[in-house]
């Protein structure tokens, strides 16, 4: 094996570097603060025949209990450059810090995405969204390092295949690119967007500003433990464990016949049904405990770690998925990324 690089460390615990607090150690670990460091690490790992797992804030990832036998490359790129209503942000910056900065500058477009943990570079991966906003609506460019050629290239939004919690980076090109920077175009002096009835109710009687919408979103998220808080054991999660399924109109009509009160939302390719409702109806309630893991007391979609293991979380997730499928004929899809010990 070639001589290790100065940035490389060995046998680093991964659990404290994730919001779920699960997973064994990384055989190798490198926090890269420049493109040159990233290129050197990728070249070294290729030479050593090791897989590489990219990591941001660790809020949407589940590492195996045995850990990771390759190199975990933490994206540590920093820098935020505003140019009027456009901002180019390095991938390692904190997402919520950026949202706060935009709100303070009177730039609309991301205020409903307040309180989402993680890094800027991860936002295009699953087209992060909440309360009726998605990053795809403000992204104008995604710069990436191609892990095969080591060249940096930029993609326009149309090239990113953005969809509901999906993009080319999570789909066809999974693990091919490292996002290095994202450019967002916001709306200077624009009005806040209030699309969700829950948010509208919370703000009723107020003339909403970007700041009051951010505060309202944070308050609503805290109530559901959807803001990371070390004092709140219900926030030891990856957020929603399952995606909201989108079903076609015919399947939905059949379901509505059986469950007239089923909640639903229009979606691009059919009807979106809240996964949390399906989970609860299938008999899995908030606060449920299975060994040392369970369901958050405040949100039926958040599986929480109460001192357990990744294996226990996956077993509970499989139990829930099977029960929902048996009850409704709908197979839930996992949202977080599962990283096996030896790579995928
Ligand atoms: C309490 C809580 C609430 C949440 N609420 C929401 C929500 O409302 N809406 C929502 O959409 N998500 C939500 N999430 C999920 C999560 O916060 C987002 O998906 C976030 O964007 C993940 O960022 P991260 O930096 O932590 O990514 P990580 O968990 O570190 O990585 C996730 C995936 O992205 C890849 N990745 C990360 N950075 C890069 C990069 N620079 N280049 C290439 N690949 C990269 C990783 O390899 C991995 O596959 C929530 C999570 C928690 C814990």
Short mmCIF file of C-alpha atoms and ligand atoms in Angstrom, two decimals:
data_model
loop_
_atom_site.label_atom_id
_atom_site.label_comp_id
_atom_site.label_asym_id
_atom_site.label_seq_id
_atom_site.Cartn_x
_atom_site.Cartn_y
_atom_site.Cartn_z
CA UNK A 1 0.00 0.00 0.00
CA UNK A 2 1.24 3.54 -0.79
CA UNK A 3 2.33 5.85 2.01
CA UNK A 4 -0.79 7.34 3.71
CA UNK A 5 -1.51 11.07 3.29
CA UNK A 6 -1.21 13.58 6.18
CA UNK A 7 -4.99 14.17 6.12
CA UNK A 8 -5.72 10.46 6.69
CA UNK A 9 -6.67 9.13 10.11
CA UNK A 10 -7.40 5.56 11.08
CA UNK A 11 -10.06 3.69 13.12
CA UNK A 12 -12.33 6.71 13.64
CA UNK A 13 -15.74 6.08 15.30
CA UNK A 14 -18.58 6.98 12.95
CA UNK A 15 -21.50 6.95 15.40
CA UNK A 16 -20.69 10.39 16.92
CA UNK A 17 -20.44 11.79 13.39
CA UNK A 18 -24.06 10.94 12.57
CA UNK A 19 -27.30 12.30 14.02
CA UNK A 20 -28.61 8.77 14.67
CA UNK A 21 -25.45 7.94 16.63
CA UNK A 22 -25.03 4.50 15.07
CA UNK A 23 -22.34 2.57 13.21
CA UNK A 24 -18.89 1.16 13.91
CA UNK A 25 -15.52 2.75 13.05
CA UNK A 26 -14.14 3.90 9.70
CA UNK A 27 -10.91 2.06 8.78
CA UNK A 28 -9.72 5.35 7.23
CA UNK A 29 -11.11 8.86 7.64
CA UNK A 30 -10.19 12.16 5.98
CA UNK A 31 -11.78 15.58 6.35
CA UNK A 32 -10.90 17.39 3.13
CA UNK A 33 -10.81 21.18 3.09
CA UNK A 34 -9.72 21.54 -0.56
CA UNK A 35 -10.26 19.93 -3.94
CA UNK A 36 -6.59 18.95 -4.04
CA UNK A 37 -6.97 17.06 -0.75
CA UNK A 38 -10.03 15.30 -2.14
CA UNK A 39 -8.20 14.33 -5.33
CA UNK A 40 -5.22 13.03 -3.34
CA UNK A 41 -7.50 10.94 -1.10
CA UNK A 42 -9.42 9.49 -4.06
CA UNK A 43 -6.18 8.62 -5.84
CA UNK A 44 -4.73 7.05 -2.69
CA UNK A 45 -7.89 4.98 -2.06
CA UNK A 46 -7.99 3.80 -5.68
CA UNK A 47 -4.35 2.75 -5.40
CA UNK A 48 -5.11 0.88 -2.19
CA UNK A 49 -8.20 -0.75 -3.69
CA UNK A 50 -10.46 0.78 -1.03
CA UNK A 51 -14.04 1.99 -1.44
CA UNK A 52 -14.77 5.65 -0.56
CA UNK A 53 -17.89 6.89 1.21
CA UNK A 54 -18.60 10.62 1.07
CA UNK A 55 -20.03 12.18 4.24
CA UNK A 56 -21.54 15.58 5.00
CA UNK A 57 -23.29 16.20 8.33
CA UNK A 58 -24.29 12.55 8.80
CA UNK A 59 -28.01 13.35 9.14
CA UNK A 60 -29.28 11.07 6.37
CA UNK A 61 -26.96 8.13 6.60
CA UNK A 62 -26.87 4.81 8.48
CA UNK A 63 -23.53 3.08 8.87
CA UNK A 64 -23.31 -0.67 9.56
CA UNK A 65 -22.57 -1.79 13.12
CA UNK A 66 -19.29 -3.29 11.84
CA UNK A 67 -18.27 0.15 10.54
CA UNK A 68 -16.74 0.89 7.14
CA UNK A 69 -13.71 -0.94 5.78
CA UNK A 70 -12.73 1.78 3.28
CA UNK A 71 -12.18 5.55 3.46
CA UNK A 72 -14.86 7.91 4.74
CA UNK A 73 -14.26 11.28 3.07
CA UNK A 74 -15.85 14.09 5.02
CA UNK A 75 -16.50 17.17 2.88
CA UNK A 76 -14.91 20.11 4.71
CA UNK A 77 -14.99 22.75 1.95
CA UNK A 78 -15.92 26.21 3.27
CA UNK A 79 -16.97 29.54 1.77
CA UNK A 80 -20.10 31.60 1.08
CA UNK A 81 -20.11 34.28 -1.64
CA UNK A 82 -23.18 36.48 -2.08
CA UNK A 83 -23.64 38.36 -5.34
CA UNK A 84 -26.95 40.22 -5.05
CA UNK A 85 -29.66 37.58 -4.79
CA UNK A 86 -27.33 34.79 -5.92
CA UNK A 87 -25.13 32.90 -3.51
CA UNK A 88 -22.44 30.34 -4.22
CA UNK A 89 -21.80 28.12 -1.21
CA UNK A 90 -19.10 25.53 -0.61
CA UNK A 91 -20.43 22.02 0.06
CA UNK A 92 -19.18 21.75 3.64
CA UNK A 93 -21.11 24.78 4.93
CA UNK A 94 -23.98 24.20 7.34
CA UNK A 95 -27.35 24.34 5.56
CA UNK A 96 -29.37 25.98 8.31
CA UNK A 97 -26.67 28.63 8.80
CA UNK A 98 -27.12 29.53 5.14
CA UNK A 99 -30.92 29.69 5.48
CA UNK A 100 -30.59 32.04 8.46
CA UNK A 101 -28.19 34.24 6.50
CA UNK A 102 -30.60 34.44 3.52
CA UNK A 103 -33.54 35.33 5.79
CA UNK A 104 -31.51 38.07 7.50
CA UNK A 105 -30.63 39.54 4.09
CA UNK A 106 -34.28 39.57 2.98
CA UNK A 107 -33.72 36.85 0.37
CA UNK A 108 -36.79 34.64 -0.10
CA UNK A 109 -36.90 31.06 -1.36
CA UNK A 110 -35.47 28.85 1.39
CA UNK A 111 -37.21 30.13 4.54
CA UNK A 112 -39.43 27.01 4.80
CA UNK A 113 -36.30 24.85 4.75
CA UNK A 114 -35.21 26.20 8.14
CA UNK A 115 -33.97 23.70 10.70
CA UNK A 116 -33.04 20.91 8.30
CA UNK A 117 -29.75 19.48 9.56
CA UNK A 118 -26.75 18.72 7.38
CA UNK A 119 -24.48 20.32 4.84
CA UNK A 120 -25.10 22.47 1.76
CA UNK A 121 -23.44 19.84 -0.47
CA UNK A 122 -26.04 17.24 0.49
CA UNK A 123 -29.05 19.42 -0.38
CA UNK A 124 -29.06 18.54 -4.12
CA UNK A 125 -28.51 14.83 -3.39
CA UNK A 126 -32.11 14.21 -2.35
CA UNK A 127 -33.53 17.61 -3.39
CA UNK A 128 -34.12 18.56 0.23
CA UNK A 129 -37.61 19.83 0.93
CA UNK A 130 -40.10 20.76 3.65
CA UNK A 131 -43.30 22.76 4.09
CA UNK A 132 -43.86 23.09 0.35
CA UNK A 133 -40.37 24.27 -0.63
CA UNK A 134 -37.62 22.24 -2.33
CA UNK A 135 -34.03 23.27 -3.09
CA UNK A 136 -34.51 22.49 -6.78
CA UNK A 137 -36.58 25.68 -7.06
CA UNK A 138 -33.64 27.92 -6.11
CA UNK A 139 -30.61 25.92 -7.31
CA UNK A 140 -29.03 27.36 -10.47
CA UNK A 141 -25.81 25.30 -10.54
CA UNK A 142 -24.25 22.29 -8.81
CA UNK A 143 -20.47 22.00 -9.00
CA UNK A 144 -19.09 18.51 -8.58
CA UNK A 145 -15.82 16.60 -8.59
CA UNK A 146 -16.06 13.59 -10.89
CA UNK A 147 -14.64 10.70 -8.85
CA UNK A 148 -13.55 8.91 -12.03
CA UNK A 149 -11.78 11.73 -13.92
CA UNK A 150 -11.02 13.97 -10.88
CA UNK A 151 -12.21 16.95 -12.99
CA UNK A 152 -14.55 19.58 -11.57
CA UNK A 153 -17.68 20.17 -13.66
CA UNK A 154 -20.89 22.18 -13.19
CA UNK A 155 -24.42 20.95 -13.81
CA UNK A 156 -27.45 23.11 -14.58
CA UNK A 157 -30.64 22.12 -12.69
CA UNK A 158 -32.11 20.50 -15.82
CA UNK A 159 -29.16 18.09 -15.82
CA UNK A 160 -29.67 17.05 -12.19
CA UNK A 161 -32.91 15.00 -12.65
CA UNK A 162 -34.47 16.54 -9.56
CA UNK A 163 -37.68 14.94 -8.32
CA UNK A 164 -39.34 14.34 -4.94
CA UNK A 165 -36.37 13.50 -2.60
CA UNK A 166 -34.44 12.37 -5.63
CA UNK A 167 -31.76 13.47 -8.13
CA UNK A 168 -29.21 11.90 -10.46
CA UNK A 169 -26.75 12.03 -7.53
CA UNK A 170 -28.92 9.65 -5.50
CA UNK A 171 -30.17 7.71 -8.54
CA UNK A 172 -28.35 6.84 -11.77
CA UNK A 173 -25.08 8.53 -10.73
CA UNK A 174 -25.02 7.51 -7.10
CA UNK A 175 -21.44 7.68 -5.72
CA UNK A 176 -20.01 9.06 -8.98
CA UNK A 177 -19.74 12.74 -8.00
CA UNK A 178 -18.75 14.72 -4.93
CA UNK A 179 -20.70 17.97 -4.74
CA UNK A 180 -18.18 20.77 -4.11
CA UNK A 181 -20.42 23.87 -4.27
CA UNK A 182 -24.03 24.83 -4.92
CA UNK A 183 -25.31 28.13 -6.35
CA UNK A 184 -28.80 29.28 -5.32
CA UNK A 185 -30.76 32.18 -6.82
CA UNK A 186 -33.09 33.75 -4.28
CA UNK A 187 -35.74 36.42 -4.53
CA UNK A 188 -34.53 39.76 -3.12
CA UNK A 189 -37.37 41.39 -1.17
CA UNK A 190 -39.66 38.48 -2.13
CA UNK A 191 -42.63 37.35 -0.06
CA UNK A 192 -42.38 34.23 2.10
CA UNK A 193 -44.06 31.13 0.71
CA UNK A 194 -46.75 29.59 2.89
CA UNK A 195 -48.17 26.58 1.12
CA UNK A 196 -48.81 24.19 4.00
CA UNK A 197 -52.05 24.60 6.00
CA UNK A 198 -50.18 23.71 9.22
CA UNK A 199 -47.81 26.63 8.67
CA UNK A 200 -50.65 28.96 7.67
CA UNK A 201 -52.54 28.08 10.88
CA UNK A 202 -49.45 28.71 12.98
CA UNK A 203 -49.03 32.17 11.42
CA UNK A 204 -52.70 33.15 11.43
CA UNK A 205 -53.32 36.75 12.42
CA UNK A 206 -49.74 37.76 11.61
CA UNK A 207 -48.47 39.50 8.51
CA UNK A 208 -45.79 36.94 7.68
CA UNK A 209 -42.22 38.02 7.02
CA UNK A 210 -39.29 35.79 6.12
CA UNK A 211 -38.17 35.95 9.76
CA UNK A 212 -41.58 35.03 11.22
CA UNK A 213 -41.93 32.16 8.74
CA UNK A 214 -38.49 30.87 9.73
CA UNK A 215 -39.43 31.12 13.42
CA UNK A 216 -42.74 29.35 12.78
CA UNK A 217 -41.09 26.53 10.83
CA UNK A 218 -38.50 26.07 13.59
CA UNK A 219 -41.23 26.01 16.25
CA UNK A 220 -43.29 23.44 14.32
CA UNK A 221 -40.22 21.31 13.68
CA UNK A 222 -39.16 21.43 17.36
CA UNK A 223 -42.61 20.19 18.40
CA UNK A 224 -41.98 17.12 16.22
CA UNK A 225 -38.31 16.76 17.30
CA UNK A 226 -37.31 17.48 13.72
CA UNK A 227 -34.58 19.88 14.83
CA UNK A 228 -31.39 18.33 16.21
CA UNK A 229 -31.21 18.99 19.93
CA UNK A 230 -28.76 17.01 22.09
CA UNK A 231 -31.21 17.38 25.00
CA UNK A 232 -34.06 15.84 22.99
CA UNK A 233 -33.76 12.01 22.70
CA UNK A 234 -36.50 12.03 20.03
CA UNK A 235 -34.17 13.89 17.68
CA UNK A 236 -31.62 11.03 17.63
CA UNK A 237 -32.84 10.08 14.20
CA UNK A 238 -32.30 10.57 10.49
CA UNK A 239 -35.55 12.57 10.25
CA UNK A 240 -38.21 10.74 8.24
CA UNK A 241 -37.21 7.12 7.75
CA UNK A 242 -39.61 6.52 4.86
CA UNK A 243 -40.59 8.58 1.83
CA UNK A 244 -44.22 9.57 1.33
CA UNK A 245 -45.43 7.13 -1.35
CA UNK A 246 -46.90 8.51 -4.57
CA UNK A 247 -49.58 6.24 -6.02
CA UNK A 248 -51.63 6.48 -9.21
CA UNK A 249 -55.18 7.83 -9.23
CA UNK A 250 -56.77 4.40 -9.64
CA UNK A 251 -54.94 2.89 -6.66
CA UNK A 252 -55.80 5.96 -4.63
CA UNK A 253 -59.51 5.73 -5.49
CA UNK A 254 -59.54 2.10 -4.29
CA UNK A 255 -57.80 3.09 -1.07
CA UNK A 256 -60.20 5.98 -0.48
CA UNK A 257 -63.10 3.55 -0.85
CA UNK A 258 -61.72 1.56 2.09
CA UNK A 259 -60.43 4.52 4.11
CA UNK A 260 -62.62 7.56 3.32
CA UNK A 261 -60.61 9.81 5.69
CA UNK A 262 -57.22 9.01 4.20
CA UNK A 263 -55.11 12.20 4.02
CA UNK A 264 -53.53 12.95 0.64
CA UNK A 265 -51.85 15.63 -1.48
CA UNK A 266 -51.64 16.14 -5.22
CA UNK A 267 -48.28 15.07 -6.68
CA UNK A 268 -46.68 15.34 -10.12
CA UNK A 269 -47.13 11.64 -10.91
CA UNK A 270 -50.33 10.85 -8.97
CA UNK A 271 -51.41 11.23 -5.35
CA UNK A 272 -49.05 11.50 -2.37
CA UNK A 273 -50.13 9.71 0.81
CA UNK A 274 -48.42 10.61 4.11
CA UNK A 275 -46.24 7.67 5.13
CA UNK A 276 -46.72 8.64 8.81
CA UNK A 277 -50.46 8.00 8.49
CA UNK A 278 -49.90 4.61 6.85
CA UNK A 279 -47.42 3.63 9.57
CA UNK A 280 -49.80 4.57 12.40
CA UNK A 281 -52.78 2.88 10.75
CA UNK A 282 -50.69 -0.28 10.37
CA UNK A 283 -50.33 -0.36 14.16
CA UNK A 284 -46.98 1.38 14.77
CA UNK A 285 -47.52 4.24 17.15
CA UNK A 286 -45.41 7.13 18.32
CA UNK A 287 -43.26 6.10 21.28
CA UNK A 288 -43.15 2.40 20.32
CA UNK A 289 -40.09 0.62 21.70
CA UNK A 290 -38.26 -2.40 20.21
CA UNK A 291 -35.24 -3.22 22.33
CA UNK A 292 -33.06 -0.13 22.38
CA UNK A 293 -34.59 1.48 19.28
CA UNK A 294 -38.08 2.69 18.54
CA UNK A 295 -40.37 5.32 17.07
CA UNK A 296 -40.11 8.94 18.18
CA UNK A 297 -42.73 10.02 20.70
CA UNK A 298 -43.42 13.02 18.47
CA UNK A 299 -43.34 11.73 14.90
CA UNK A 300 -44.41 8.33 13.58
CA UNK A 301 -41.91 8.48 10.70
CA UNK A 302 -38.81 9.05 12.81
CA UNK A 303 -37.09 5.90 14.01
CA UNK A 304 -34.91 6.75 16.99
CA UNK A 305 -31.82 5.22 18.54
CA UNK A 306 -32.12 4.74 22.30
CA UNK A 307 -28.77 2.98 22.68
CA UNK A 308 -29.34 0.26 20.10
CA UNK A 309 -27.74 -0.85 16.86
CA UNK A 310 -28.15 -0.31 13.13
CA UNK A 311 -29.29 -3.93 12.85
CA UNK A 312 -32.14 -3.24 15.33
CA UNK A 313 -33.20 -0.12 13.42
CA UNK A 314 -33.26 -2.01 10.14
CA UNK A 315 -35.26 -4.86 11.71
CA UNK A 316 -37.88 -2.39 13.01
CA UNK A 317 -37.97 -0.64 9.62
CA UNK A 318 -38.55 -3.98 7.88
CA UNK A 319 -41.33 -4.85 10.34
CA UNK A 320 -43.06 -1.52 9.63
CA UNK A 321 -42.58 -1.77 5.85
CA UNK A 322 -44.06 -5.30 5.77
CA UNK A 323 -47.05 -4.35 7.93
CA UNK A 324 -47.85 -1.33 5.74
CA UNK A 325 -47.56 -3.46 2.62
CA UNK A 326 -49.87 -6.12 4.05
CA UNK A 327 -52.44 -3.54 5.16
CA UNK A 328 -52.43 -1.16 2.21
CA UNK A 329 -50.56 -2.92 -0.61
CA UNK A 330 -48.07 -0.03 -0.62
CA UNK A 331 -44.35 -0.74 -0.19
CA UNK A 332 -42.61 2.05 1.69
CA UNK A 333 -39.20 3.17 0.48
CA UNK A 334 -36.38 4.01 2.87
CA UNK A 335 -35.19 7.63 2.76
CA UNK A 336 -31.72 7.50 4.44
CA UNK A 337 -28.68 6.01 2.75
CA UNK A 338 -27.50 2.68 4.18
CA UNK A 339 -23.74 2.17 4.00
CA UNK A 340 -22.60 -1.44 4.23
CA UNK A 341 -19.26 -2.33 5.85
CA UNK A 342 -17.50 -2.91 2.54
CA UNK A 343 -19.31 -0.23 0.53
CA UNK A 344 -22.46 -1.15 -1.37
C1 LIG B 1 -34.03 15.63 12.59
C2 LIG B 1 -33.93 15.56 11.11
C3 LIG B 1 -34.84 16.23 10.31
C4 LIG B 1 -34.75 16.17 8.91
N1 LIG B 1 -35.65 16.84 8.14
C5 LIG B 1 -35.57 16.81 6.79
C6 LIG B 1 -36.51 17.53 5.98
O1 LIG B 1 -37.40 18.21 6.50
N2 LIG B 1 -36.38 17.45 4.64
C7 LIG B 1 -35.39 16.73 4.04
O2 LIG B 1 -35.33 16.71 2.79
N3 LIG B 1 -34.48 16.04 4.77
C8 LIG B 1 -34.55 16.07 6.13
N4 LIG B 1 -33.64 15.37 6.89
C9 LIG B 1 -32.61 14.56 6.23
C10 LIG B 1 -31.23 15.27 6.09
O3 LIG B 1 -31.11 16.31 7.01
C11 LIG B 1 -31.01 15.82 4.70
O4 LIG B 1 -31.10 14.80 3.75
C12 LIG B 1 -29.63 16.49 4.57
O5 LIG B 1 -29.53 17.16 3.33
C13 LIG B 1 -28.46 15.52 4.71
O6 LIG B 1 -27.28 16.29 4.80
P1 LIG B 1 -25.94 15.71 5.39
O7 LIG B 1 -24.87 16.68 5.08
O8 LIG B 1 -26.12 15.37 6.82
O9 LIG B 1 -25.75 14.39 4.52
P2 LIG B 1 -25.13 12.99 4.99
O10 LIG B 1 -26.08 12.31 5.91
O11 LIG B 1 -23.75 13.17 5.46
O12 LIG B 1 -25.12 12.21 3.59
C14 LIG B 1 -26.33 11.80 3.00
C15 LIG B 1 -26.02 11.27 1.58
O13 LIG B 1 -25.56 12.35 0.80
C16 LIG B 1 -24.24 12.09 0.31
N5 LIG B 1 -23.49 13.34 0.37
C17 LIG B 1 -23.39 14.21 1.41
N6 LIG B 1 -22.65 15.26 1.06
C18 LIG B 1 -22.27 15.05 -0.22
C19 LIG B 1 -21.46 15.78 -1.15
N7 LIG B 1 -20.91 16.96 -0.85
N8 LIG B 1 -21.28 15.25 -2.39
C20 LIG B 1 -21.81 14.05 -2.74
N9 LIG B 1 -22.57 13.32 -1.89
C21 LIG B 1 -22.79 13.82 -0.66
C22 LIG B 1 -23.66 11.03 1.24
O14 LIG B 1 -22.68 10.25 0.57
C23 LIG B 1 -24.91 10.23 1.57
O15 LIG B 1 -25.16 9.32 0.52
C24 LIG B 1 -33.71 15.40 8.30
C25 LIG B 1 -32.77 14.73 9.11
C26 LIG B 1 -32.89 14.81 10.51
C27 LIG B 1 -31.88 14.09 11.35
#
